[in-house]
mmCIF file with all atom_site columns, C-alpha atoms in Angstrom:
data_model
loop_
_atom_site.group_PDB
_atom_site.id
_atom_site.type_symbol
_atom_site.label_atom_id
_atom_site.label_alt_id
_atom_site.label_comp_id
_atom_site.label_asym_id
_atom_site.label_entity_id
_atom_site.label_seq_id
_atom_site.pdbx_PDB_ins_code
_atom_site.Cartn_x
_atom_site.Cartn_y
_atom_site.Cartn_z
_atom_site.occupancy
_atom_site.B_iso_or_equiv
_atom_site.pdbx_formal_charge
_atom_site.auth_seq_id
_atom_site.auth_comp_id
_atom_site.auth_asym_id
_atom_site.auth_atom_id
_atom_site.pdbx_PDB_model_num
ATOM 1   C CA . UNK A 1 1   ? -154.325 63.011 -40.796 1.00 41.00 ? 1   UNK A CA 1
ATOM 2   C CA . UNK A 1 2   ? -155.781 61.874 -37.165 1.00 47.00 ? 2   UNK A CA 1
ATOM 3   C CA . UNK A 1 3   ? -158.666 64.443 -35.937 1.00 49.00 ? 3   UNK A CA 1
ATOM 4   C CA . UNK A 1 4   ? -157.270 66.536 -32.672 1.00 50.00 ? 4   UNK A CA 1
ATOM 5   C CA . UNK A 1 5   ? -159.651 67.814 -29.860 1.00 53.00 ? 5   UNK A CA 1
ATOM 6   C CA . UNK A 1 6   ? -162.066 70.603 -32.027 1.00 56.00 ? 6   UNK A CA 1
ATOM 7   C CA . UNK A 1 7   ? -165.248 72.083 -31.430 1.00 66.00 ? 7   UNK A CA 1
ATOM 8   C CA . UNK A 1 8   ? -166.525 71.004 -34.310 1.00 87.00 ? 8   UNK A CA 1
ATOM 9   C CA . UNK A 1 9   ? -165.519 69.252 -37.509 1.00 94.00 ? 9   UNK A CA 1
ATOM 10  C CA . UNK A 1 10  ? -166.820 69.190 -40.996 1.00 95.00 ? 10  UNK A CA 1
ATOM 11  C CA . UNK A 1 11  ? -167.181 66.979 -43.758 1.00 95.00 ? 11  UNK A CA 1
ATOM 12  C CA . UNK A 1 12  ? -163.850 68.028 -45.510 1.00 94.00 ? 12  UNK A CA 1
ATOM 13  C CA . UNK A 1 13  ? -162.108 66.671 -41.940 1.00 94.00 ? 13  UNK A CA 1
ATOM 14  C CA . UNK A 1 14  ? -164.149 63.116 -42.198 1.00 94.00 ? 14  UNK A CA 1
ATOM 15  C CA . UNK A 1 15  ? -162.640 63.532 -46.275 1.00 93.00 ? 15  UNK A CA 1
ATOM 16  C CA . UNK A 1 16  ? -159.050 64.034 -45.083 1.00 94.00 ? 16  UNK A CA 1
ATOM 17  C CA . UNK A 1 17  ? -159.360 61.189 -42.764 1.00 94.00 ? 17  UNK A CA 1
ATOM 18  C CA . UNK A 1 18  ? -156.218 58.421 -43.882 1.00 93.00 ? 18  UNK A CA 1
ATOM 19  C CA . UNK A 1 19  ? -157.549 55.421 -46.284 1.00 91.00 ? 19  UNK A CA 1
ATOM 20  C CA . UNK A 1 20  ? -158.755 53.052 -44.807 1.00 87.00 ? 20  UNK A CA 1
ATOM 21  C CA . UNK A 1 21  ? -160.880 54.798 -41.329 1.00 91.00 ? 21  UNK A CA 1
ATOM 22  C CA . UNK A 1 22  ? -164.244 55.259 -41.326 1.00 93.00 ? 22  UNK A CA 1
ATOM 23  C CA . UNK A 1 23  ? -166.276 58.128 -39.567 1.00 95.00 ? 23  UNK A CA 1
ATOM 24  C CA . UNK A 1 24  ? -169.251 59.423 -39.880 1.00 96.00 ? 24  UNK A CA 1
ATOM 25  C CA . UNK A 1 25  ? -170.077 63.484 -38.733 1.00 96.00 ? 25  UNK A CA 1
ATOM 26  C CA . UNK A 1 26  ? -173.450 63.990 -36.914 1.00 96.00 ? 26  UNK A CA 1
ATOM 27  C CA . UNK A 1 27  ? -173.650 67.922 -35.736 1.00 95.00 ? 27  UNK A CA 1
ATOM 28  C CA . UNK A 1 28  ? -170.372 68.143 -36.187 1.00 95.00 ? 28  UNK A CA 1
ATOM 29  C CA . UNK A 1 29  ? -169.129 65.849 -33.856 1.00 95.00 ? 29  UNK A CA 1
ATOM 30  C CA . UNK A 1 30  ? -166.911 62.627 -34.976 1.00 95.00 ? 30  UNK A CA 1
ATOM 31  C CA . UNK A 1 31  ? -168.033 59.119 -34.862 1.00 95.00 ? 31  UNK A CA 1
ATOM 32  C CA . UNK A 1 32  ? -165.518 56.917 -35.453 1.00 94.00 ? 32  UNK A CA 1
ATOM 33  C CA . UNK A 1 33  ? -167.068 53.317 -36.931 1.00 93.00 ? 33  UNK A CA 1
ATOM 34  C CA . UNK A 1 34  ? -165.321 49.796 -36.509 1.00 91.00 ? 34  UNK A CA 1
ATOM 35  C CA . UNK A 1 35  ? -165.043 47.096 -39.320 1.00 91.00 ? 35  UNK A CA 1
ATOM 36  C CA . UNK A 1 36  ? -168.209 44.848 -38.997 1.00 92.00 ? 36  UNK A CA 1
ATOM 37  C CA . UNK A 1 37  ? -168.741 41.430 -38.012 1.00 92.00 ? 37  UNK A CA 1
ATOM 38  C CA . UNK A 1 38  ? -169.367 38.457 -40.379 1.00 93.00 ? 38  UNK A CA 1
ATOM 39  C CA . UNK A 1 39  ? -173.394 38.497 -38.739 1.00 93.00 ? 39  UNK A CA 1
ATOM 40  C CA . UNK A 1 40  ? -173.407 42.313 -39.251 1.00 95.00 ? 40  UNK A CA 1
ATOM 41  C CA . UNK A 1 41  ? -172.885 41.699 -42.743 1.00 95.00 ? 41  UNK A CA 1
ATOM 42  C CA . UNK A 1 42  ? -174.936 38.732 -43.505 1.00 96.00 ? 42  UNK A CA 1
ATOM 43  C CA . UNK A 1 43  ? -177.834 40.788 -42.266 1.00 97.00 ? 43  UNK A CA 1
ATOM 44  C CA . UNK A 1 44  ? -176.713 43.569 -44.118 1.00 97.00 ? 44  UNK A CA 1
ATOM 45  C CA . UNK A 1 45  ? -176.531 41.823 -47.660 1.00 97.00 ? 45  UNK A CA 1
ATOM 46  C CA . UNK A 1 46  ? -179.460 39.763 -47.282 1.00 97.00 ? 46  UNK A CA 1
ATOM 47  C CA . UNK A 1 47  ? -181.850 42.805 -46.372 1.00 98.00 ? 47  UNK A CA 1
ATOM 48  C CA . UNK A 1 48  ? -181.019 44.969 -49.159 1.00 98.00 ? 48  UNK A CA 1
ATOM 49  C CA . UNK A 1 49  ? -180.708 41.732 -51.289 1.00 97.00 ? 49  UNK A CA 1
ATOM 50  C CA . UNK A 1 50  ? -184.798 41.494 -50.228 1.00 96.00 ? 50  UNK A CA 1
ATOM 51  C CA . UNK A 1 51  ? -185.701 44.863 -50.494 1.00 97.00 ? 51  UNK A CA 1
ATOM 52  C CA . UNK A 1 52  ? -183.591 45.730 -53.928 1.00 97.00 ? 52  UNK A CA 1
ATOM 53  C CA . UNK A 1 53  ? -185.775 42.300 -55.205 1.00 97.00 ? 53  UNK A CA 1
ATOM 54  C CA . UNK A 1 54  ? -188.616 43.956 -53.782 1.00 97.00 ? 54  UNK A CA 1
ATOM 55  C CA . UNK A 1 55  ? -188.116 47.409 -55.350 1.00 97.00 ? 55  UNK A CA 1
ATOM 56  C CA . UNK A 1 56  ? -187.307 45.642 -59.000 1.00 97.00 ? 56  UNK A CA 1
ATOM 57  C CA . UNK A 1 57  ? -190.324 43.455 -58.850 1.00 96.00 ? 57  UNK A CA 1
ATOM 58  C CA . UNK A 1 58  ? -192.731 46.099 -58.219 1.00 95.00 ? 58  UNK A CA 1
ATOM 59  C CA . UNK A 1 59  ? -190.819 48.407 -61.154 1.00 94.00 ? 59  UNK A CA 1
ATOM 60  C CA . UNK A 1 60  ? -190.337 50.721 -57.851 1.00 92.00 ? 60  UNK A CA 1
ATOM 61  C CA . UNK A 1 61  ? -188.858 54.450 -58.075 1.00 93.00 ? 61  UNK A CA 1
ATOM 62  C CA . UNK A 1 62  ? -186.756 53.951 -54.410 1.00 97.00 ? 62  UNK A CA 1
ATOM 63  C CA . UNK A 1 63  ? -183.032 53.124 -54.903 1.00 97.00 ? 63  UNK A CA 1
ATOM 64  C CA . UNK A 1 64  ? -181.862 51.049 -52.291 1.00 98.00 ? 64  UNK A CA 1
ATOM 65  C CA . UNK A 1 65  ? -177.900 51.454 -51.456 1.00 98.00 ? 65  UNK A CA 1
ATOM 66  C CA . UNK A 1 66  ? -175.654 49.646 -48.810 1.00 97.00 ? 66  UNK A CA 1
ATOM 67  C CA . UNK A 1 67  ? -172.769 51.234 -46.791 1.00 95.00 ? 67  UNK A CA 1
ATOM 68  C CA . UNK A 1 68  ? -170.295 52.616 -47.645 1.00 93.00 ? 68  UNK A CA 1
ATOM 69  C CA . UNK A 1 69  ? -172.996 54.728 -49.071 1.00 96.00 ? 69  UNK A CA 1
ATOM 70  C CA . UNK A 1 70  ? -172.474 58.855 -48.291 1.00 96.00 ? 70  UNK A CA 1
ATOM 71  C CA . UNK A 1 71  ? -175.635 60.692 -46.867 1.00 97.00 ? 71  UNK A CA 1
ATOM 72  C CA . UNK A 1 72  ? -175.499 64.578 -46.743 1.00 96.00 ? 72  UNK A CA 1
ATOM 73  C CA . UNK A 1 73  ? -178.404 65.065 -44.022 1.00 94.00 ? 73  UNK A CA 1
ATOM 74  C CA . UNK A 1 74  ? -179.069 68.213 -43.166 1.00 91.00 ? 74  UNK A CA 1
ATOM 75  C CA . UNK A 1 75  ? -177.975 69.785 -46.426 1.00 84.00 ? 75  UNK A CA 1
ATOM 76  C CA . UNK A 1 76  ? -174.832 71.449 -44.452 1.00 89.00 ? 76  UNK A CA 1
ATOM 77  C CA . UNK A 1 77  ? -170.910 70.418 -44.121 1.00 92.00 ? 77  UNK A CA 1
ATOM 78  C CA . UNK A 1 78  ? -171.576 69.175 -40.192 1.00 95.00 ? 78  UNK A CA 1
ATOM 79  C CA . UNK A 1 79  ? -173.300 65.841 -40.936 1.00 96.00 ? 79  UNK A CA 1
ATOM 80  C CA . UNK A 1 80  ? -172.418 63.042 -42.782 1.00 96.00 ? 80  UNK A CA 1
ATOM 81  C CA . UNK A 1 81  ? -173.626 59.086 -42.371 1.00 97.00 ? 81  UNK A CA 1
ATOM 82  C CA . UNK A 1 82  ? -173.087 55.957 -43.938 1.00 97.00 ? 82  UNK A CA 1
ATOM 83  C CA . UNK A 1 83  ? -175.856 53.946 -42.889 1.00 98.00 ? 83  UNK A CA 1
ATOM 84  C CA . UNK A 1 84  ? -175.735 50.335 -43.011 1.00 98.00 ? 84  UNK A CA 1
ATOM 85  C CA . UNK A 1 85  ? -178.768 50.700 -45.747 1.00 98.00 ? 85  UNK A CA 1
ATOM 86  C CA . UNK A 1 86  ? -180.762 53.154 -46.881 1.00 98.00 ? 86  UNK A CA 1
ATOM 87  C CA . UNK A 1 87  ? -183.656 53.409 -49.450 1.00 98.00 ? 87  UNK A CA 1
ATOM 88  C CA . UNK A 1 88  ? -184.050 57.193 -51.322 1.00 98.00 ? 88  UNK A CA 1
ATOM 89  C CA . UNK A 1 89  ? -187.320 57.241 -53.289 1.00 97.00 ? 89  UNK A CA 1
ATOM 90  C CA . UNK A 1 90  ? -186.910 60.945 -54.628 1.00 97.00 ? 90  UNK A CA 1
ATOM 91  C CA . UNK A 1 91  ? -184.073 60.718 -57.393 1.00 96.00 ? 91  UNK A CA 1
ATOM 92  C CA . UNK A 1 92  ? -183.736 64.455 -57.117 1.00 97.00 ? 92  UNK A CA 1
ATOM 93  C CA . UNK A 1 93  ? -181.136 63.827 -53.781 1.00 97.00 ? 93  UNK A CA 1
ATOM 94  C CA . UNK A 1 94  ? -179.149 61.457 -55.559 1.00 97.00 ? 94  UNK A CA 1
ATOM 95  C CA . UNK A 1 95  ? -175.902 62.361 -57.460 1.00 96.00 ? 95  UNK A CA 1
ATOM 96  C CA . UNK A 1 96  ? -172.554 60.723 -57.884 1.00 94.00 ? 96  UNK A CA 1
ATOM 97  C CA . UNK A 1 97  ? -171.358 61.823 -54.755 1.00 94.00 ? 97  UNK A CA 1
ATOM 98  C CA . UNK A 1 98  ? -174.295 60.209 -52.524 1.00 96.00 ? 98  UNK A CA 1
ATOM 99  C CA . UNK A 1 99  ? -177.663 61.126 -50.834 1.00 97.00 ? 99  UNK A CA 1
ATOM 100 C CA . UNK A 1 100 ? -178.527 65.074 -50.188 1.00 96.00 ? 100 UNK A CA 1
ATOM 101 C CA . UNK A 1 101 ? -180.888 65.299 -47.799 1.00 96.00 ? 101 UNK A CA 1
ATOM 102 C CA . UNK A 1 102 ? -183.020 62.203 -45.511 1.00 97.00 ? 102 UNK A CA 1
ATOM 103 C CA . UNK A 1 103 ? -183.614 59.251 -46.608 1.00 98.00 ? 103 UNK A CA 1
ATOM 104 C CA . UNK A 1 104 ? -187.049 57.718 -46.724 1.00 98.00 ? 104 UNK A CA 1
ATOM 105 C CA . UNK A 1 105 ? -186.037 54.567 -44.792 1.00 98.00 ? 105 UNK A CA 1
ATOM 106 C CA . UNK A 1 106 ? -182.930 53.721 -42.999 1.00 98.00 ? 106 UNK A CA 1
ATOM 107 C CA . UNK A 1 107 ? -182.023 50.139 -41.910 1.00 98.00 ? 107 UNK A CA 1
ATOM 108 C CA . UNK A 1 108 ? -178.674 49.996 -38.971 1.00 98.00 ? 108 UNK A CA 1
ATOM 109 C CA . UNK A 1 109 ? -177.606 46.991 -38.096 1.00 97.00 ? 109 UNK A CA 1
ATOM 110 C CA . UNK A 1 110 ? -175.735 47.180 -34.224 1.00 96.00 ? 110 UNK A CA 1
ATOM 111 C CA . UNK A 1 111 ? -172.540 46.298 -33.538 1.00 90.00 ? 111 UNK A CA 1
ATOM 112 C CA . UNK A 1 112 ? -171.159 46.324 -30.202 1.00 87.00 ? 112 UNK A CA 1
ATOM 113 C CA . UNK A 1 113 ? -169.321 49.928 -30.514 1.00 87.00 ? 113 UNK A CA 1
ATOM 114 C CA . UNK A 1 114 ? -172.158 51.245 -32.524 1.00 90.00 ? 114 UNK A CA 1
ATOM 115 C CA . UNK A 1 115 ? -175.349 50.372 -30.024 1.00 93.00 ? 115 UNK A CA 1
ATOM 116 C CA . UNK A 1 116 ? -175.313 53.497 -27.845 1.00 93.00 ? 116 UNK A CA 1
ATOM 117 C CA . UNK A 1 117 ? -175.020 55.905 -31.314 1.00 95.00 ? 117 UNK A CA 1
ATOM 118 C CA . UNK A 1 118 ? -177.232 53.722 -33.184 1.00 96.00 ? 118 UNK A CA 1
ATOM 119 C CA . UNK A 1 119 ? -180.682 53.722 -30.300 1.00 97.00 ? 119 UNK A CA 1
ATOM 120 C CA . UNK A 1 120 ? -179.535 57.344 -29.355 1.00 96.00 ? 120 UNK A CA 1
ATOM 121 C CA . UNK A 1 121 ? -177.821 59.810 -31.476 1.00 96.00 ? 121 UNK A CA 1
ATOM 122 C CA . UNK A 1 122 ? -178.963 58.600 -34.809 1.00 97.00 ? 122 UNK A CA 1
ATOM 123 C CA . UNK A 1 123 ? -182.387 57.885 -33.749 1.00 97.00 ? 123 UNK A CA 1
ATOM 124 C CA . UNK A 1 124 ? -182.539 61.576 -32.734 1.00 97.00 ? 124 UNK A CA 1
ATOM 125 C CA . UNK A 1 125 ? -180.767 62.411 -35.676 1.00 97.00 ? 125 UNK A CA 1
ATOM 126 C CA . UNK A 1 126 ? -182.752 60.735 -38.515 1.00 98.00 ? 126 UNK A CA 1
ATOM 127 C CA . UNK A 1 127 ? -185.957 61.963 -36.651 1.00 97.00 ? 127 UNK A CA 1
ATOM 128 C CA . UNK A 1 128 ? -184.953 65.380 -36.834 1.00 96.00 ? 128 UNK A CA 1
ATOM 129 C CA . UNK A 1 129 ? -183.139 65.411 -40.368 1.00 97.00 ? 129 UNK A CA 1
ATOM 130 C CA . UNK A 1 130 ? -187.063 64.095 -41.673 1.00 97.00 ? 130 UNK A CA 1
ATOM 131 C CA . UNK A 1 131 ? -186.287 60.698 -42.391 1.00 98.00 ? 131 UNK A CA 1
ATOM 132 C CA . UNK A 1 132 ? -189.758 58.915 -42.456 1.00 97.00 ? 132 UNK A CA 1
ATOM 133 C CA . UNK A 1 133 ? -188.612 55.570 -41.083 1.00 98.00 ? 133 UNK A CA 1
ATOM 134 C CA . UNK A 1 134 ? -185.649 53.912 -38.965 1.00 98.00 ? 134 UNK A CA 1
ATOM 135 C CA . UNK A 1 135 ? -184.974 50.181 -38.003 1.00 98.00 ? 135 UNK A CA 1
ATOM 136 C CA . UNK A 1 136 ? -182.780 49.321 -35.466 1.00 98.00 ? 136 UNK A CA 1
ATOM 137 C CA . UNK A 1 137 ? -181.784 45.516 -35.934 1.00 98.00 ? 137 UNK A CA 1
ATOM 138 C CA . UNK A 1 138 ? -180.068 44.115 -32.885 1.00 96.00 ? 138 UNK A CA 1
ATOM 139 C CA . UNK A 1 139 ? -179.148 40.415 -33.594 1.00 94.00 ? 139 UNK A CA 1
ATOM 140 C CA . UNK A 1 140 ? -177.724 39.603 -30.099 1.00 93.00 ? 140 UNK A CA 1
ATOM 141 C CA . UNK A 1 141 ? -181.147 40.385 -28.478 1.00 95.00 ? 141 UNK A CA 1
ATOM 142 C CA . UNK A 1 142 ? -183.004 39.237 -32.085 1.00 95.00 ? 142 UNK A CA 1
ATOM 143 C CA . UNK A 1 143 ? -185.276 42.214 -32.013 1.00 96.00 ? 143 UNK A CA 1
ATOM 144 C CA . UNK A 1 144 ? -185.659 45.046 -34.417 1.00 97.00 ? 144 UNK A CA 1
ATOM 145 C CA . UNK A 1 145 ? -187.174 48.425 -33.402 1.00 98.00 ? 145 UNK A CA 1
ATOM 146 C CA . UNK A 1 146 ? -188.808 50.117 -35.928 1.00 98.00 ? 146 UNK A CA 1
ATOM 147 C CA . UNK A 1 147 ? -189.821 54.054 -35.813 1.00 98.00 ? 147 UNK A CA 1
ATOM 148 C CA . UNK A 1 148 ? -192.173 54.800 -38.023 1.00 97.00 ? 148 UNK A CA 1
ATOM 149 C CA . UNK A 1 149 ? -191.525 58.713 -37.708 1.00 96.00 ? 149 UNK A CA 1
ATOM 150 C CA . UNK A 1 150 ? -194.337 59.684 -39.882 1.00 90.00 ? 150 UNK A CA 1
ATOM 151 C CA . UNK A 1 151 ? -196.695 58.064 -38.051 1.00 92.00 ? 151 UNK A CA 1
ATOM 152 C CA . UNK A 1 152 ? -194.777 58.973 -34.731 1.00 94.00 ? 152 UNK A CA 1
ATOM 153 C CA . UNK A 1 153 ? -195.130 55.555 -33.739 1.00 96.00 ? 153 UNK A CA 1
ATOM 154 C CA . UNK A 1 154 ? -192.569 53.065 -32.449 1.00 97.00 ? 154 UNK A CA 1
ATOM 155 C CA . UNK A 1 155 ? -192.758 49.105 -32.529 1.00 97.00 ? 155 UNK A CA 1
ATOM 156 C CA . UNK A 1 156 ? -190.780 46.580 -31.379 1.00 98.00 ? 156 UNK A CA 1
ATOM 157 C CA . UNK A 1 157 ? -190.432 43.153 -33.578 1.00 97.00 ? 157 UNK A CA 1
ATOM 158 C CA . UNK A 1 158 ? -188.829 40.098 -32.464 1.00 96.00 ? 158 UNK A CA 1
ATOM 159 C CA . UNK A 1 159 ? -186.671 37.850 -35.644 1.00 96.00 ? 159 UNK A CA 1
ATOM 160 C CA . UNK A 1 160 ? -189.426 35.398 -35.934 1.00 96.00 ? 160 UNK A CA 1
ATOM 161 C CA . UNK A 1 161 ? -192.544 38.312 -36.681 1.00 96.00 ? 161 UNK A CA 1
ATOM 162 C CA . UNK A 1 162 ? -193.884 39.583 -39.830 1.00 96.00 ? 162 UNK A CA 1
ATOM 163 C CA . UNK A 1 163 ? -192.603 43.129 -39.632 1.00 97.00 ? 163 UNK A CA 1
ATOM 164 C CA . UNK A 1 164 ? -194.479 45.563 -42.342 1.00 97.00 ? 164 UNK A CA 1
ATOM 165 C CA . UNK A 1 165 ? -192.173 48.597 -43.910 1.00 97.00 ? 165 UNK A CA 1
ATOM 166 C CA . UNK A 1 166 ? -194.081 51.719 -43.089 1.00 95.00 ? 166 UNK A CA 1
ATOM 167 C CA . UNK A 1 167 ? -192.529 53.617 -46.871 1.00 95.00 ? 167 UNK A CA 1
ATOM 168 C CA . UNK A 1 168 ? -194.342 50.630 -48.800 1.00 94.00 ? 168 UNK A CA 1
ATOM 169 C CA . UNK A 1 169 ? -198.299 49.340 -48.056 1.00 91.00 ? 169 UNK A CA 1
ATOM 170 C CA . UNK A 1 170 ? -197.299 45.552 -49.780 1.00 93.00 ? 170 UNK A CA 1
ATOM 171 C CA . UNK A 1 171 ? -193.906 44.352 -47.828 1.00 96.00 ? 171 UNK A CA 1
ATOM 172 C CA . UNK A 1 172 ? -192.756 43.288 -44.995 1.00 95.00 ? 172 UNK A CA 1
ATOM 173 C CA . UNK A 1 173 ? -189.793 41.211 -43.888 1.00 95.00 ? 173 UNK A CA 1
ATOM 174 C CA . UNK A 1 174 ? -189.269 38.382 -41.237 1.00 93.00 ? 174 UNK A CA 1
ATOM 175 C CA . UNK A 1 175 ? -185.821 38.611 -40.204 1.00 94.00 ? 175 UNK A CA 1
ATOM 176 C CA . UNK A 1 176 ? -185.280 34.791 -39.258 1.00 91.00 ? 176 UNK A CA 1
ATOM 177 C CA . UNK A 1 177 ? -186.535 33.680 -43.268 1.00 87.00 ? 177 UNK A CA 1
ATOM 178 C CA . UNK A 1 178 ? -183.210 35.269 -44.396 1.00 84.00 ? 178 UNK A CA 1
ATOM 179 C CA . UNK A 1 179 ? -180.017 33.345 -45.052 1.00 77.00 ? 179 UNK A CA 1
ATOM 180 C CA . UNK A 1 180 ? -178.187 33.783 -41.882 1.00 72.00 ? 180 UNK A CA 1
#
């Protein structure tokens, strides 16, 4: 079923959506989400390759998942996201179906049709929803932005720095180590 002109949609619409098309719902309005480059992927698999390694070798409680991953933000039927990687460290907003509330840290990797939603709408979002920390990584300008919401701070990294993950004290990640 395509989506017509509404007010506002829910997560049943973004359900009901034919096999195949991706959306995501942020205050009820729909976001409709391109297949991803080869580069968008690489960076996707070998961050949450580090950071699962990461999360094992410390015997960490976080569970790290990768997109197509559902996250229920607000707790309502008006948002739903599938960031490119998020890491939940309290088990009690996990089920079956996906993530129930924020995130501790989201990672999204841009792609051309996602850059205005990613530094805008979902910054504003995830700030607001109590997500604790966002990275933006854009590989065409090889920077990553990092907002470190509980600290209300905001840093920007190029690929080649050390950049430390606010939700742990003992890790950080260099984007141009990983196997791009």
């Amino acid at each position: 079923m395509a989506l017509t002109e509404l007010n506002s949609y829910t997560v049943h619409d973004i359900f009901d959506l034919p096999e195949g098309q991706r959306a995501e719902l942020i205050d009820g309005r729909v976001y409709y989400m391109s297949p991803p480059t080869r580069t968008h992927q690489r960076i996707v698999g070998e961050l949450f390759a580090m950071i699962r390694e990461h999360i094992k070798r410390n015997n960490g409680k976080c569970e790290v998942d990768i997109a197509p991953f559902a996250v229920f933000l607000d707790g309502d039927d008006k948002n739903y996201v599938e960031p490119d990687i998020c890491v939940v460290c309290d088990q009690n907003k996990l089920d079956d179906k996906g993530c129930n509330g924020a995130p501790d840290w989201i990672i999204e990797v841009v792609s051309p049709a996602s850059r205005r939603i990613d530094y805008t709408t979902k910054l504003f979002k995830y700030r607001s929803s109590g997500v604790r920390e966002y990275w933006i990584v854009d590989a065409e300008k090889s920077r990553v932005m990092v907002y470190n919401f509980s600290m209300d701070a905001m840093n920007e990294y190029s690929f080649t720095e050390d950049i430390p993950v606010g939700i742990y004290t003992d890790f950080s990640v260099r984007m141009s180590s990983l196997e791009l």
